[in-house]
Each structure stands twice: as structure tokens, then as C-alpha cells.
XYZ file of C-alpha atoms in Angstrom:
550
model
C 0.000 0.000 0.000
C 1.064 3.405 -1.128
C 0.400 4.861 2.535
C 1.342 8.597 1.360
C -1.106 8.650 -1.605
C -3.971 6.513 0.939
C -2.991 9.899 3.581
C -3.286 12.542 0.711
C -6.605 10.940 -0.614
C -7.688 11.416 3.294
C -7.028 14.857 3.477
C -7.894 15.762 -0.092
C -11.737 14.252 -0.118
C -12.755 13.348 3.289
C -13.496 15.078 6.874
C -14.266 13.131 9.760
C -16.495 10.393 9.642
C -18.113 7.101 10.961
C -14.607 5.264 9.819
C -11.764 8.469 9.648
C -10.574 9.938 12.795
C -7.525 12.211 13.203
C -5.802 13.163 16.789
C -3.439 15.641 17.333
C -1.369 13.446 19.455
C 1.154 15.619 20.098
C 3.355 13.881 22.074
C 0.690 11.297 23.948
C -2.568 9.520 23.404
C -4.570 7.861 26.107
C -4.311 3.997 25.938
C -7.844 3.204 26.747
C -9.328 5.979 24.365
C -7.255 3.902 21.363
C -8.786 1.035 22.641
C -12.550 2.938 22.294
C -11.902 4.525 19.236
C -10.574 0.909 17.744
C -14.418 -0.774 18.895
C -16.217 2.152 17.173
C -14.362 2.666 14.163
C -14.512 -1.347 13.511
C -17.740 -1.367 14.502
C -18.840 1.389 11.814
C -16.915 -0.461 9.210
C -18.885 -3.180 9.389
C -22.629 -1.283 9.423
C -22.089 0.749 6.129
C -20.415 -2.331 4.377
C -16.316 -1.388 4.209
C -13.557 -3.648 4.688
C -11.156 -0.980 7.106
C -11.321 2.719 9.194
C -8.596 4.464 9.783
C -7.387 6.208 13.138
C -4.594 9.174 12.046
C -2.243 10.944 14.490
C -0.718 13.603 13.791
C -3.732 15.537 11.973
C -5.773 18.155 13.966
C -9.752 18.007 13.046
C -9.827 20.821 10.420
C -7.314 18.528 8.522
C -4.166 21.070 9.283
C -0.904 18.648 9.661
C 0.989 19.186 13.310
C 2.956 16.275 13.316
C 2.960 13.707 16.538
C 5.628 12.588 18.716
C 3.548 9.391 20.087
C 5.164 6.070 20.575
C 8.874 7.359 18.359
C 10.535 3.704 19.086
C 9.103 1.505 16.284
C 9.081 -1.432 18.318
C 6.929 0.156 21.153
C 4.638 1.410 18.607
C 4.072 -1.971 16.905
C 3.641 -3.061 20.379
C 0.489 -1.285 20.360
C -0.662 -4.239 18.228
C -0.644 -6.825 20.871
C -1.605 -4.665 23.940
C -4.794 -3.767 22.291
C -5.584 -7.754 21.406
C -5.369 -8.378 25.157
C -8.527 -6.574 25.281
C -10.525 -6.737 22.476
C -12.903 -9.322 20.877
C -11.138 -12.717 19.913
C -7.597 -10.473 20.056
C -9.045 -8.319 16.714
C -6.033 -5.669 16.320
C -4.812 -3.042 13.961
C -4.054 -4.821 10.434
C -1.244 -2.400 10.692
C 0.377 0.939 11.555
C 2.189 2.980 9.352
C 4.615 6.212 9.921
C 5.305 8.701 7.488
C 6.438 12.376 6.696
C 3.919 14.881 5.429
C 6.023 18.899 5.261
C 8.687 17.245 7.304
C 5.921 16.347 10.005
C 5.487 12.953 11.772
C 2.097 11.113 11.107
C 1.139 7.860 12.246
C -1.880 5.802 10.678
C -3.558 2.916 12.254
C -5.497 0.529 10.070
C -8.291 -0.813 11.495
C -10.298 -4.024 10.125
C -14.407 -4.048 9.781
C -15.994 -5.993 12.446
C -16.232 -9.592 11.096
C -19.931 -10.535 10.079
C -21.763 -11.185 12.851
C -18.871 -9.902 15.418
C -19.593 -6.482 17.117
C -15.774 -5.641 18.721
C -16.160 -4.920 22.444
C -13.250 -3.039 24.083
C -12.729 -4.003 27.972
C -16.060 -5.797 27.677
C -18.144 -2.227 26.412
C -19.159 -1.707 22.651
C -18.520 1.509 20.881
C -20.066 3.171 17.667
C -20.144 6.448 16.305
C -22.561 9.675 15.671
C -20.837 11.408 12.803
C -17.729 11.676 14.304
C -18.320 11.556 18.013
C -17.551 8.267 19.759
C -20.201 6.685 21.683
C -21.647 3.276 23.218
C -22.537 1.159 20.262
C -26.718 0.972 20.522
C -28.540 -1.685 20.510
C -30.455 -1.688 17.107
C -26.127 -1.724 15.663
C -25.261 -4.127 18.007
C -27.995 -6.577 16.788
C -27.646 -5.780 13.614
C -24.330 -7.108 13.378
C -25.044 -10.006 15.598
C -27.739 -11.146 12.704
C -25.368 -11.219 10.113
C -23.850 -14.189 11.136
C -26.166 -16.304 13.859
C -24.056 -19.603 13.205
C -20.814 -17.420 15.132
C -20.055 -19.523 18.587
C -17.232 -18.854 20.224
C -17.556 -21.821 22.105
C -16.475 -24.129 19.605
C -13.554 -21.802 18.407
C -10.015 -23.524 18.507
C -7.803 -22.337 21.627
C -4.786 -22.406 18.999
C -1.653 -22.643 21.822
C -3.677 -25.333 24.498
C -2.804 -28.837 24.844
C -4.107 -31.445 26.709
C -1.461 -30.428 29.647
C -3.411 -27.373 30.024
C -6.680 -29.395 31.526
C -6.838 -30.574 35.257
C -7.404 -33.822 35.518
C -9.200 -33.821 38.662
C -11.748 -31.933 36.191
C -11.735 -34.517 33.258
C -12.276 -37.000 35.854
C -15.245 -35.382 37.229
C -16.635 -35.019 33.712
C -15.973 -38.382 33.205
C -18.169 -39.795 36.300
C -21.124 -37.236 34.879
C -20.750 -38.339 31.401
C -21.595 -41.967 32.698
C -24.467 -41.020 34.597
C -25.925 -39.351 31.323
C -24.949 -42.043 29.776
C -24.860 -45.584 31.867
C -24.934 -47.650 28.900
C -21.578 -46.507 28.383
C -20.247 -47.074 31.811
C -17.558 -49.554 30.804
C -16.685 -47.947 27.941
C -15.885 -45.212 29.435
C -13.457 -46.192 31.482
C -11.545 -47.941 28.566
C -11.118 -44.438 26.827
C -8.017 -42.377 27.390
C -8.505 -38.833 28.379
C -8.287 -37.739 24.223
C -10.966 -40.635 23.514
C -13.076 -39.154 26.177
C -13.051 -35.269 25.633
C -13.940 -36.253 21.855
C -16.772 -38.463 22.472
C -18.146 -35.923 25.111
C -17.615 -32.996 22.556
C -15.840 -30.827 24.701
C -12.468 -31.411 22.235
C -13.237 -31.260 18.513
C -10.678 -33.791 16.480
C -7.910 -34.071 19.603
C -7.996 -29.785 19.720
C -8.604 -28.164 22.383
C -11.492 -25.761 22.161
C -12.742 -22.801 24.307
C -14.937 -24.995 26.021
C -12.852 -27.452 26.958
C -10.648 -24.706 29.182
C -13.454 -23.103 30.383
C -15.136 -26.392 32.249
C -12.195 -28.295 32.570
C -8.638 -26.113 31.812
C -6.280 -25.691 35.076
C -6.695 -22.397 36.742
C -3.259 -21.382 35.445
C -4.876 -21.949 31.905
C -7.407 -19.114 31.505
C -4.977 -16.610 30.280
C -5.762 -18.580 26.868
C -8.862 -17.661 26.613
C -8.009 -13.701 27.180
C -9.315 -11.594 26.250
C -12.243 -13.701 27.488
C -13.284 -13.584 31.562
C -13.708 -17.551 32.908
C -14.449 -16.032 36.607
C -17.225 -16.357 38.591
C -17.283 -13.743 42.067
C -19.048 -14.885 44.932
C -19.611 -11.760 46.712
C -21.351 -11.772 50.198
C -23.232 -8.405 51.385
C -25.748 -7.129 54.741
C -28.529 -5.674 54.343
C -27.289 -2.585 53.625
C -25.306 -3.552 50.714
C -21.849 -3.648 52.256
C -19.656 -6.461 51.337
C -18.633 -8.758 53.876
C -16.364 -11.675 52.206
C -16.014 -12.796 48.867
C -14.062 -14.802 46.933
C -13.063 -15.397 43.330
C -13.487 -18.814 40.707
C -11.921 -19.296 38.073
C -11.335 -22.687 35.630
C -12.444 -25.539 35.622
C -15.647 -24.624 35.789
C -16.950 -27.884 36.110
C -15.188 -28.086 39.722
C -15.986 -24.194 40.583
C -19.809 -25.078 40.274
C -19.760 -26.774 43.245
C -17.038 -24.568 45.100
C -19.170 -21.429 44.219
C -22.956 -23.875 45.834
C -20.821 -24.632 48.927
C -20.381 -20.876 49.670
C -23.984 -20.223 49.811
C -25.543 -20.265 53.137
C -28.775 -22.002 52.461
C -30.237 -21.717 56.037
C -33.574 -23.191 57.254
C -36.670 -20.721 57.032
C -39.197 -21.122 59.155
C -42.724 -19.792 58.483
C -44.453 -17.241 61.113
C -47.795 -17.780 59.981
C -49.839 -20.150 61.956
C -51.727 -21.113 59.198
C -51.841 -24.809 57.983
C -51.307 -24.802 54.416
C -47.803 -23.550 54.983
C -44.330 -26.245 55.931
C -43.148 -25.682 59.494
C -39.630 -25.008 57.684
C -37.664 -25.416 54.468
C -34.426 -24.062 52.578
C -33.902 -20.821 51.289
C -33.387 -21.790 48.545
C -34.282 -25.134 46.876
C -30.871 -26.857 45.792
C -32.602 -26.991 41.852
C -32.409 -23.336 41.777
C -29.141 -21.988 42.775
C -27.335 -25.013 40.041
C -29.751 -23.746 37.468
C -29.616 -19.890 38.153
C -25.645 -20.539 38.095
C -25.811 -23.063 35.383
C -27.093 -20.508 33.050
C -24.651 -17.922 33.440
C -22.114 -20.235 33.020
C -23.762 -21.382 29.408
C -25.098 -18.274 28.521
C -22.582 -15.693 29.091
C -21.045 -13.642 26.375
C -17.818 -14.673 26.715
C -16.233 -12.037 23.817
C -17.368 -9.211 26.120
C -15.173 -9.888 28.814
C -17.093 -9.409 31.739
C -17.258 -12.340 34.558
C -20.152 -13.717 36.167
C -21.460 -12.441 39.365
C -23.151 -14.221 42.401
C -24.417 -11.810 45.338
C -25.809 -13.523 48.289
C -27.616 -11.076 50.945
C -27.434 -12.383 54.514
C -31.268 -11.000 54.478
C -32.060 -14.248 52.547
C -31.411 -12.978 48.861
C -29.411 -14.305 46.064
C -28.779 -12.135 42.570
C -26.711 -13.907 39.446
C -25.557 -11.803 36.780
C -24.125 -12.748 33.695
C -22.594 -10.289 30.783
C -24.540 -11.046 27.311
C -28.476 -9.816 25.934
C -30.898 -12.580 26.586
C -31.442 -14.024 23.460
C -35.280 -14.792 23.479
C -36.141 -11.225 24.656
C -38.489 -11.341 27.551
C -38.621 -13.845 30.135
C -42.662 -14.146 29.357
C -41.183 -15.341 25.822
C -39.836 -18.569 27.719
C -42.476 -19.200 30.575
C -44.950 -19.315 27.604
C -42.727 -21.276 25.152
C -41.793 -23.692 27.812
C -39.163 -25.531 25.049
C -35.825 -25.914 23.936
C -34.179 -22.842 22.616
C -33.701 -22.256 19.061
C -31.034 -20.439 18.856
C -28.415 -20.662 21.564
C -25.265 -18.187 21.974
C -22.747 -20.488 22.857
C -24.155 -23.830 21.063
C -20.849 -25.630 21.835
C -20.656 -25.229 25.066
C -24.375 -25.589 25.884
C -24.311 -29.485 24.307
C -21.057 -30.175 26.308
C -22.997 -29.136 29.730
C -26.258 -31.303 28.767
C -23.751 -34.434 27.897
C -22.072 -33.764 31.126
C -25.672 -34.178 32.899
C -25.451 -29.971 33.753
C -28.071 -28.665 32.274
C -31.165 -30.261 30.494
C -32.713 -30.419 27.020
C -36.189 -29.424 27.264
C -35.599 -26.161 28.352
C -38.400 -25.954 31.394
C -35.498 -25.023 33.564
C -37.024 -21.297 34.251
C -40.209 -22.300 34.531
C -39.676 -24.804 37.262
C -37.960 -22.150 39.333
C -40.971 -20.339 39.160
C -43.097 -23.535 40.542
C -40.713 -24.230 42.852
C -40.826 -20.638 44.609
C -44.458 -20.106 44.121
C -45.157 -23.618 46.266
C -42.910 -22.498 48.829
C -44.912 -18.881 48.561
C -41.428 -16.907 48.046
C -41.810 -13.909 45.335
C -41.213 -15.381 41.894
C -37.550 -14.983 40.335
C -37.051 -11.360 38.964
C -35.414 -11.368 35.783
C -33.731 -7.844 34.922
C -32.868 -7.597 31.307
C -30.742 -4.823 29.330
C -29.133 -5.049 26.206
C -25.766 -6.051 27.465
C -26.446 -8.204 30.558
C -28.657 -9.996 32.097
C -29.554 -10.621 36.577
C -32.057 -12.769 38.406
C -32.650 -12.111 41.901
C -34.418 -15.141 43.839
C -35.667 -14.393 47.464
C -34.802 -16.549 50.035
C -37.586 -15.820 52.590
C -41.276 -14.404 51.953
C -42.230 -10.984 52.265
C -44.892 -9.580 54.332
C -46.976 -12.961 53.673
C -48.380 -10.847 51.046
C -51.271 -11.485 48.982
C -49.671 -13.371 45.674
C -47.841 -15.778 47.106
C -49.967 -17.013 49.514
C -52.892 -17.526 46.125
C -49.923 -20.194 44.808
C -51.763 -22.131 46.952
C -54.802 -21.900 45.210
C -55.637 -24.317 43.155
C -57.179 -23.677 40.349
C -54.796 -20.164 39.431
C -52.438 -20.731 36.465
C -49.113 -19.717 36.863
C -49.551 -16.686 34.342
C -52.269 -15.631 37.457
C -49.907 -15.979 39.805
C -46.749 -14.195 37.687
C -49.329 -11.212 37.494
C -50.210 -10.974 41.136
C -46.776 -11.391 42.258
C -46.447 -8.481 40.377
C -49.209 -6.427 41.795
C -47.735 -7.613 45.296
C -44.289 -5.980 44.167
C -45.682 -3.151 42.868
C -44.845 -3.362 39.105
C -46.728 -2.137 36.236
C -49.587 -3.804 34.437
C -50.675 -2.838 31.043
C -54.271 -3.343 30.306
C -54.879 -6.643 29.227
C -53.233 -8.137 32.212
C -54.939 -6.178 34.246
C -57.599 -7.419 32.582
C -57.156 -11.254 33.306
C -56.902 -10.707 37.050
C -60.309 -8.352 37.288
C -61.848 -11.232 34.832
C -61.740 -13.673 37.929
C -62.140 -10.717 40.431
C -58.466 -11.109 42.012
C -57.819 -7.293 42.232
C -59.283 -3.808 42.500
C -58.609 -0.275 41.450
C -57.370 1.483 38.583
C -53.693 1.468 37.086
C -51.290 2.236 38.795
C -53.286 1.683 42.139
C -54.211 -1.720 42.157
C -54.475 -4.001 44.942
C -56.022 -7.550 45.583
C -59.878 -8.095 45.797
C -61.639 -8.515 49.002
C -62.602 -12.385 47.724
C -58.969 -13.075 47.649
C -58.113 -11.682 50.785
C -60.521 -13.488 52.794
C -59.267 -16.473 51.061
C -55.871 -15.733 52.364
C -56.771 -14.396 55.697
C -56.108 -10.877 55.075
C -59.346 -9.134 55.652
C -57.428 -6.483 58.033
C -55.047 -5.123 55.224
C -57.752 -5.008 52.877
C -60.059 -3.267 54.846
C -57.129 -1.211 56.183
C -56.658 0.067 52.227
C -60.215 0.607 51.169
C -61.356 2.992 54.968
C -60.113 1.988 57.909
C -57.961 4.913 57.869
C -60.498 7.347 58.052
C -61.171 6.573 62.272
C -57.467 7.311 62.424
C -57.870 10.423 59.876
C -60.409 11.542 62.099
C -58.530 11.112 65.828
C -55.659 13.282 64.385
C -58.039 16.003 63.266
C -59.451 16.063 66.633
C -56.297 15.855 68.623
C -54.872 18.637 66.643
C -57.823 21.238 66.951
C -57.757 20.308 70.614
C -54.421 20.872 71.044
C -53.488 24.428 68.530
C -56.997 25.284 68.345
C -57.070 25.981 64.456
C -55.977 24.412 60.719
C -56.156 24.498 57.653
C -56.785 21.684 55.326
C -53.482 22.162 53.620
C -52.266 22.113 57.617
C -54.207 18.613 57.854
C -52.539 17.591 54.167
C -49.551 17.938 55.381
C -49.655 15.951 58.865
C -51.942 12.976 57.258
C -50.758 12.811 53.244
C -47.645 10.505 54.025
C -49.130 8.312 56.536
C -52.591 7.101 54.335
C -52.006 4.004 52.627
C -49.393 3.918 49.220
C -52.048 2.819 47.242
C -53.550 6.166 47.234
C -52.146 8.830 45.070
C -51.573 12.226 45.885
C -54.576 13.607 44.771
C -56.708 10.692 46.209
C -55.410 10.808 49.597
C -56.330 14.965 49.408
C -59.686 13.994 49.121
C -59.329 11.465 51.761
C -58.808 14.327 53.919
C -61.284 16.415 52.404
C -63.952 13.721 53.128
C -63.001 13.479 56.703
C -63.357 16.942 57.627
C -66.663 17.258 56.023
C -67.586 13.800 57.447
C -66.651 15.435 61.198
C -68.499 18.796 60.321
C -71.867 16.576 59.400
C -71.480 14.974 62.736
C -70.998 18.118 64.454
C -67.672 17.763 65.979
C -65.967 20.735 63.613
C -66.936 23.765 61.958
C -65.352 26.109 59.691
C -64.729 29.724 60.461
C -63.123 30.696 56.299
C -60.711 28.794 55.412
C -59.790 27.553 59.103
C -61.374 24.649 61.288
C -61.813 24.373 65.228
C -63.372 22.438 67.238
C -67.730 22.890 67.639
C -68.217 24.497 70.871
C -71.190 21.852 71.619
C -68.365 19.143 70.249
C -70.225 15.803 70.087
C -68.102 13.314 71.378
């Protein structure tokens, strides 16, 4: 390549764009900004169809030439190439860097390569686009729109080039063995006639004696994850109070197959003992049932965007909570997608790697995983798992404990409720939105009252569930108490307003008021105690009648 002519065709036709950038660079440049403006200008490549972008030092923005003294020792420059693999998706760096002279002034151009097809380029984990010519987070209409190009990409199944067999524990393969013949007991004899390359083939971990990025990530020594850099294989077990202060934690890294376990054994899965008297509930039972926390963790594990960087997260609460987080969008959108589907996935990020964890007995086939964690905590009445979903990660809290004995998860024990029912009243228990037709299918079998967003359970249901009190406590009770502070108060400073009285009764009516209805609650009150003679106004002030009926 003619570099001189490629930098005077630059500065002859073209100003700053989705895949030019020039930087003064006068004597520095900021490592990690490099690394930003490498994602984005790959990243751009790719959406309008060309095969490079260029970053050029040396060149101010109005396309005057200034020259750059960054990185003078050609070695450390070419450097550059390497240190910005160690972070970036599957290593992707510079195709090259050239120097030249332009009026006797130092530039340096960095050729960057287009995204491959169906490969957004994270840097440090994050993905980076541009607006014209200002660098920003990649959205996430690009990002998908690059991940469609190419749905067969797996970087599972991708050749870790400088492994070897010495790089895999055996106390791992050994493990994987004795799971492999519980999958498969037919094969129990067999299997102990294979040597360890036999075995890792016919268990797909290895593909034709190589060693894959599966195969280091559930079975690779601890010493071995620097292979699969710039790839994460670390799961954080991270251990908080109530007040979201850590308390211990400790780090997991390969095999994975062994840190499963390691990571379960941490987890203080203490007895909880129900407080209601009432019969249809266990004296006592786990936190958390044994299925969930293997499946919650299981799915990170197969799930996880791996060419993002990020590691997976498990935060236990000592107030009986757990949350996993893994890095990656979750493929089939909306968790209601998979509750209602209850069936295999179609399309699977890490394909690979998810068939190696069902032959090792890890995870299952028929992909009712999800939904049985929501059976399982709705028969113990514990809120349902609460999936929160963004386009880069996804976290699942489950609750260890119930809350308040409210209203939804006491009506899993009703028989004839569906779990959809019982996903929308948990819910209206938790506060969450409903959009109309849901709110629809609860008022169709009379399970709640009210209007969005103040909707609360019926009275039928909460004389099912014992909890007439609350009920009535929401819909008046309040007014005798609305009433006692009026009176008290009059008694006491002789005269109010009912902006006085808004103020000392607003914020302790029930939530499921709004503003403006728990004004007229007060409203109603005071006319309610002038009808029965107790009050009277005198303009816009009350007092106390001086014949007060008591």
C-alpha cells in the first residue's frame, strides 16, 4: 500500500467520519481511548459495508498537519498491536500501523479491520459506535444488527490455537468423566476404557484431539485461563448485609466444572421457618431449593457472552437474597417469551458449550429449567424470580424468605390459578406495572381492585388468604385514624387548615392512594366530622364545635 497517496486521498476528499478519525497526538494519546476509538471505528466499518477505518495521528480536526511525537521507538509502537488484542474481541487488532512524513511532520496511521460478520468488537467488555464523528456506546439496534449477520458465530467451539491437553486438570476430566456416565450408563464400561483424548472427543468438549474454548473453560487448570483472554472464565461470589456492604467474597476461576460446586458450597442455604400459623404452609424449608441456585448458576455459566469480557457475578444477601448476573443480551427477549414457550431454545449463543454441559448431565434439554424455578418458589410462597434484562447483561434475583406474607404468594396455593395468574399478582404484590390486558385477566376472575397504577387484591382473595385487616385497612379503615388526628390537633393548637391537615396525614394514608386521592381522603373526613358536628369552619380555618359531640 502506497500509505502517502492513501494519507493525501484522506485529506484531499474526506473530513471526519463514521470510519476516519484524526488526533493531534502531540506527544501522547490515552491507551484506553485507542482502545474505544478501535471498537467504534470497527464497529462502523462493518454497518455501512467497508472492509477498514482508519485512526490518524498527527492531523488536527480541520485537517491542518501538526505532526505527533507518540510512541517514536518503532518497536513500542508496533507493540500497540498486541496490547490492544489483550482486550478486544477474539484479540481483533490493527491490520497495521504505518509512519510517514507529510512537510517534514510525523504522522502515524492505524489501520483498522471491519468488524467480522456477525462480530460487534467490544473493548474491555463495552461496545462503541459512532454519531458522525463523536464516539459513543454502540446501541442496541447496531449491536444486533451485526449479531444477525452471522447467527451460526459460537465462540464456544472456536479452537484455543496454543492449548494442549497439559493445560486441563485432571481432577476436572475425571469429574466429567463420572457425569458423562451417569448421562450415559450404557456406556459405563466404555468409558473407562477411553483415554482422556478418547473421552473429551466423544463428550464434545475437544473437537478432532484440539482443544477448544470450552474445553478450558469447564475443565482447563486455573493457570490456563490466560488462553482464553481476552475472554473472563471467573465467577465472584460476593457476600453483602442488608445494607449492601460487602462482607467476604471470593473469586473462581477454571475448571468450571469443579468451581460449580465450590461457588454452591459458599452459599448459606439456612432453614426458614414460616411465622404464619396457618396450615397450608411447611413448618420449615431451605432458602433456597438446591434446583435453583445449580440452574440460576448453570445458566450464566452457558449463557454468558464470553467475547465481552465481563465475569459472572453471584451476590448472596445475609437477608435471605441471592442475585446472578451474567454479561450477554438474553437471546429470546423477555422472560414471558420462555415461561410461555416452555421448550428448547432455538437459537443458543454459545451452542458448543451448551451441548457439552447437557452431555455432562449440567443442564437439560427441554428447556423448562425457568419455569420450574418459578413452581418451585411459588409452592414455597417466596416472590417469583425477577429477571432484569438490558441489552448487554442480564440478573435474576431469587428471594430466600417471603415478604410480608403478602397477597400473591400465599394464592400459589390456590388451586385452580395458572401460573400466568400468579406471575401477574406477584407483580401487583411488588408493585410493578400492568398494562391493560393483564390487568384485565386478574379483574376477569375478580383477584384485584382499582385502577392502574393503584391496584391491589380483591376482598374475595383476601378473605381467602386471611387478610381481611389489610384489605379493609386500604379501602377505609384509615379514616377513624384520619379523624382522631383532626381532633387531637384542633384540641391541642386550636385551628388548621386543610393544607395544615394535608400535610400531617398525606404521608401516613395508605401507598395505594395517590396524591390527589389521599387529598380527598382528607377532604372527606373533615366534612364527614363537620356533618357529625364535631368541627366547623370559620373561612378557610377549622376548630373544634363548641357543643363538640363526642
Amino acid at each position: 500500500m502506497d500509505i502517502n497517496k492513501k494519507l493525501q486521498q484522506f485529506l484531499s476528499t474526506n473530513d471526519e467520519n463514521e470510519i476516519l478519525e484524526y488526533k493531534e497526538a502531540k506527544n501522547q494519546y490515552d491507551f484506553d481511548k485507542i482502545g474505544k476509538y478501535f471498537s467504534s471505528l470497527s464497529n462502523e466499518a462493518n454497518l455501512i459495508g467497508k472492509s477498514e477505518a482508519w485512526l490518524v495521528f498527527g492531523i488536527k480536526d480541520d485537517k491542518s498537519v501538526v505532526g505527533t511525537n507518540f510512541r517514536t521507538d518503532t518497536k513500542a509502537l508496533h507493540n500497540l498491536k498486541a496490547e490492544v488484542a489483550n482486550h478486544t474481541t477474539n484479540r481483533i487488532t490493527f491490520k497495521e500501523i504505518y509512519e510517514t512524513e507529510l512537510d517534514g511532520k510525523r504522522v502515524v496511521l492505524f489501520q483498522i479491520p471491519s468488524a467480522p460478520l456477525g462480530l460487534p468488537i467490544a473493548w474491555k467488555g463495552h461496545y462503541y459506535g459512532r454519531d458522525s464523528s463523536e464516539l459513543q456506546p454502540l446501541n442496541l439496534e447496531e449491536l444486533e444488527r451485526i449479531r444477525s449477520q452471522n447467527s451460526d458465530f459460537d465462540w464456544s467451539i472456536q479452537i484455543c490455537e496454543d492449548a494442549t491437553n497439559e493445560d486441563l486438570s485432571s481432577e476436572a476430566i475425571q469429574k466429567a468423566r463420572e457425569l458423562y456416565a451417569i448421562k450415559n450408563p450404557k456406556l459405563a464400561d466404555e468409558i473407562k476404557a477411553w483415554d482422556d483424548t478418547t473421552f473429551l472427543n466423544k463428550a464434545k468438549i475437544t473437537i478432532k484431539d484440539k482443544i477448544t474454548n470450552t474445553a478450558i473453560l469447564l475443565l482447563g487448570k486455573s493457570e490456563s485461563e490466560y488462553l482464553l483472554s481476552p475472554a473472563v472464565a471467573q465467577i465472584s461470589w460476593i457476600l453483602k448485609d442488608k445494607d449492601n456492604i460487602a462482607k467476604d467474597y471470593e473469586h473462581f476461576t477454571c475448571p468450571f466444572i469443579l468451581s460449580l460446586e465450590a461457588v454452591y458450597n459458599k452459599i448459606r442455604n439456612l432453614k426458614y421457618r414460616y411465622m404464619d400459623g396457618n396450615s397450608l404452609f411447611p413448618q420449615e424449608v431451605e432458602s433456597y431449593h438446591p434446583f435453583i441456585i445449580r440452574e440460576a448458576l448453570n445458566n450464566c455459566i452457558a449463557h454468558q457472552d464470553y467475547t465481552m469480557g465481563g465475569k459472572i457475578n453471584v451476590v448472596e444477601f445475609e437477608d435471605r437474597k441471592l442475585v446472578f448476573a451474567n454479561k450477554g443480551a438474553f437471546i429470546p427477549q423477555t422472560i414471558e417469551n420462555v415461561l410461555k414457550t416452555d421448550a428448547p431454545e432455538i437459537k443458543y449463543r454459545n451452542k458448543f458449550l451448551a451441548q457439552a454441559m447437557i452431555n455432562l448431565n449440567l443442564i437439560d434439554t427441554i428447556g423448562s429449567g425457568i419455569v420450574k424455578m418459578f413452581t418451585i418458589q411459588s409452592k414455597k410462597y417466596f416472590p417469583l424470580p425477577e429477571y432484569e434484562l438490558s441489552n448487554d447483561s442480564v440478573k435474576v434475583t431469587i428471594e430466600g424468605k417471603v415478604l410480608d406474607m403478602n397477597y400473591a404468594l400465599k394464592l400459589a396455593s390456590v388451586p385452580d390459578l395458572s401460573l400466568e395468574e400468579i406471575i401477574l399478582l406477584d407483580k401487583v404484590q411488588k408493585g410493578h406495572s400492568l398494562s391493560s390486558d393483564e390487568v384485565k385477566v386478574l379483574k376477569a376472575k375478580n383477584l384485584i381492585e382499582g385502577k392502574r397504577p393503584n391496584l391491589h387484591i380483591s376482598s374475595s382473595v383476601a378473605k381467602y388468604t386471611n387478610q381481611e385487616d389489610e384489605y379493609i385497612k386500604l379501602r377505609g379503615i384509615d379514616d377513624t385514624y384520619c379523624q382522631s388526628i383532626i381532633l387531637e390537633y384542633l384540641a391541642k393548637f386550636k385551628n388548621a387548615t386543610r393544607a395544615d391537615f394535608e400535610k400531617i396525614l398525606l404521608d401516613k394514608l395508605p401507598d395505594v392512594l395517590d396524591e390527589e386521592q389521599k387529598k380527598n381522603k382528607v377532604k372527606n373526613n373533615l366534612q364527614a366530622l363537620r356533618k357529625s358536628g364535631k368541627i366547623e369552619p370559620e373561612g378557610r380555618t377549622w376548630h373544634l364545635s363548641k357543643t363538640k359531640k363526642v
